[in-house]
The first five atom37 places (N, CA, C, CB, O) and aatype in JSON, in Angstrom:
{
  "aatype": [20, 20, 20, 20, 20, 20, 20, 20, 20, 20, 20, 20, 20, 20, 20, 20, 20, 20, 20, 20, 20, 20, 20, 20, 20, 20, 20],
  "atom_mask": [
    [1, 1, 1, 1, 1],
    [1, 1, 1, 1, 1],
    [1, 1, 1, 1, 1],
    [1, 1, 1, 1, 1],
    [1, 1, 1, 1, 1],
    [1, 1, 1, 1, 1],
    [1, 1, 1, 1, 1],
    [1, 1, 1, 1, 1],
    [1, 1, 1, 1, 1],
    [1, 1, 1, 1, 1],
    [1, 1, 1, 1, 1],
    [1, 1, 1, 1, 1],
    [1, 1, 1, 1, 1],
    [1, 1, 1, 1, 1],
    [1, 1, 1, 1, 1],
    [1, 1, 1, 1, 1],
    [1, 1, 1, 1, 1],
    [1, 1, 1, 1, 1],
    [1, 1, 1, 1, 1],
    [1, 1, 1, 1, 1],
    [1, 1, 1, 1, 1],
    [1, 1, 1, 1, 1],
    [1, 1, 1, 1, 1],
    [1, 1, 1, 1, 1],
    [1, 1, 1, 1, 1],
    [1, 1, 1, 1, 1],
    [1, 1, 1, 1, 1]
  ],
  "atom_positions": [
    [[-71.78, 22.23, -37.44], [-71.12, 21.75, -36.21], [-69.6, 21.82, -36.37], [-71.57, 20.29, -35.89], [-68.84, 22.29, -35.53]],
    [[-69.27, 21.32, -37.45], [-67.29, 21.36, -37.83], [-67.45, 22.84, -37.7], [-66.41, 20.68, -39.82], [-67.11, 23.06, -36.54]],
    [[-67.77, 23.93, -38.25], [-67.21, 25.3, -38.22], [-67.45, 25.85, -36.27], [-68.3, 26.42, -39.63], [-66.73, 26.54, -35.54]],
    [[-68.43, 25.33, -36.08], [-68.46, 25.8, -34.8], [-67.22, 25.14, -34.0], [-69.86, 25.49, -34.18], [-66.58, 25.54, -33.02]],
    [[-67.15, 24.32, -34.55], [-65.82, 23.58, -33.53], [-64.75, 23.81, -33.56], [-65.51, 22.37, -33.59], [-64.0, 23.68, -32.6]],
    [[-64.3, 24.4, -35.17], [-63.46, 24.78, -35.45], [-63.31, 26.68, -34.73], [-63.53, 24.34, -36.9], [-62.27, 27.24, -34.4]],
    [[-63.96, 26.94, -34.7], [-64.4, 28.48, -34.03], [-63.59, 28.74, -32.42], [-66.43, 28.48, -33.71], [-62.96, 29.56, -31.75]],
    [[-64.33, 26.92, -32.47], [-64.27, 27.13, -30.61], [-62.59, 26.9, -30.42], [-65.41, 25.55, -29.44], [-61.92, 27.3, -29.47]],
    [[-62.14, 26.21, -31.5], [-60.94, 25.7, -31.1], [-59.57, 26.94, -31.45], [-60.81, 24.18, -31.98], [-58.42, 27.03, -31.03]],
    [[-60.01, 27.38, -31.95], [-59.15, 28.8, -32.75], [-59.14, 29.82, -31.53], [-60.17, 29.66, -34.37], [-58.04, 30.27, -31.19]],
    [[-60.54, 30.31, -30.72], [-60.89, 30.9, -29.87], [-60.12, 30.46, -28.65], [-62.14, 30.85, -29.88], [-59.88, 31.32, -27.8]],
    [[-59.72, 29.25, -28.46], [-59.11, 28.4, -27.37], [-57.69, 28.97, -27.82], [-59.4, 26.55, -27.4], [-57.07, 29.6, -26.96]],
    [[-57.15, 28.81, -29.0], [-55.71, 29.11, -29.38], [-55.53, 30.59, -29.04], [-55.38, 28.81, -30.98], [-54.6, 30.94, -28.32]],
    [[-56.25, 31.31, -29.47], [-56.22, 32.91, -29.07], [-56.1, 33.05, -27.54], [-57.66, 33.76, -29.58], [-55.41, 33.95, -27.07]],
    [[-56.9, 31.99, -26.57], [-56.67, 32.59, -25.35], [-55.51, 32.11, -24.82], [-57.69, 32.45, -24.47], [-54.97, 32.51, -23.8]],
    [[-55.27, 31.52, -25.31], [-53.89, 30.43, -24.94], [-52.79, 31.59, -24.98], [-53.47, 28.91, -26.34], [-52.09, 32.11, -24.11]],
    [[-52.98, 31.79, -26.51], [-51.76, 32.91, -27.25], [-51.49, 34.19, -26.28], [-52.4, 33.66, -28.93], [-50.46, 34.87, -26.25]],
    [[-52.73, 34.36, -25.45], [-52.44, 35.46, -24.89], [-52.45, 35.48, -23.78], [-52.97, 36.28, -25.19], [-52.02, 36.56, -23.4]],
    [[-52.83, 34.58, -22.62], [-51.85, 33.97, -21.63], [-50.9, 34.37, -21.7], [-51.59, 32.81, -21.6], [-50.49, 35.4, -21.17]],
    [[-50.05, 33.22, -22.75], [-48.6, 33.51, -23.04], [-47.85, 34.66, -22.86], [-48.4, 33.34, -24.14], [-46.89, 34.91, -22.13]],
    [[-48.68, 35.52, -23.92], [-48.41, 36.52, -23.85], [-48.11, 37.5, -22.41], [-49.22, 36.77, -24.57], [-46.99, 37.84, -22.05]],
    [[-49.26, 37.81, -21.76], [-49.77, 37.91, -20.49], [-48.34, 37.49, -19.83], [-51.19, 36.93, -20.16], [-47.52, 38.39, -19.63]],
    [[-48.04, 36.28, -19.51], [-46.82, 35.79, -18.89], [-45.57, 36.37, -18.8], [-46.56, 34.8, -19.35], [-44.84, 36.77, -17.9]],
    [[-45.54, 36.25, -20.41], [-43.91, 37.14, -20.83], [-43.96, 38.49, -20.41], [-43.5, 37.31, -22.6], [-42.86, 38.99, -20.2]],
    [[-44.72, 39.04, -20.26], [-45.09, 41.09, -19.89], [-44.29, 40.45, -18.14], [-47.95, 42.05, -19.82], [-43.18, 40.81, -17.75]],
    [[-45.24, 39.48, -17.37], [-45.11, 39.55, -16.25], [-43.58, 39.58, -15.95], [-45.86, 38.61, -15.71], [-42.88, 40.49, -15.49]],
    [[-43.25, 38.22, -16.36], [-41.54, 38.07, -15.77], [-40.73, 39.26, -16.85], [-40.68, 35.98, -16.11], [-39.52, 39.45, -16.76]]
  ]
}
């Protein structure tokens, strides 16, 4: 259960990261 959570939460940071990312291209 901790590794899965930890999985999910890393996976959450990656989409985050690339949002971000995503954003900065836009403006």
């Amino acid at each position: 259960m901790a590794n899965l959570r930890m999985a999910n939460l890393r996976m959450a940071n990656l989409r985050m990261a690339n949002l971000r990312m995503a954003n900065l291209r836009m403006y």
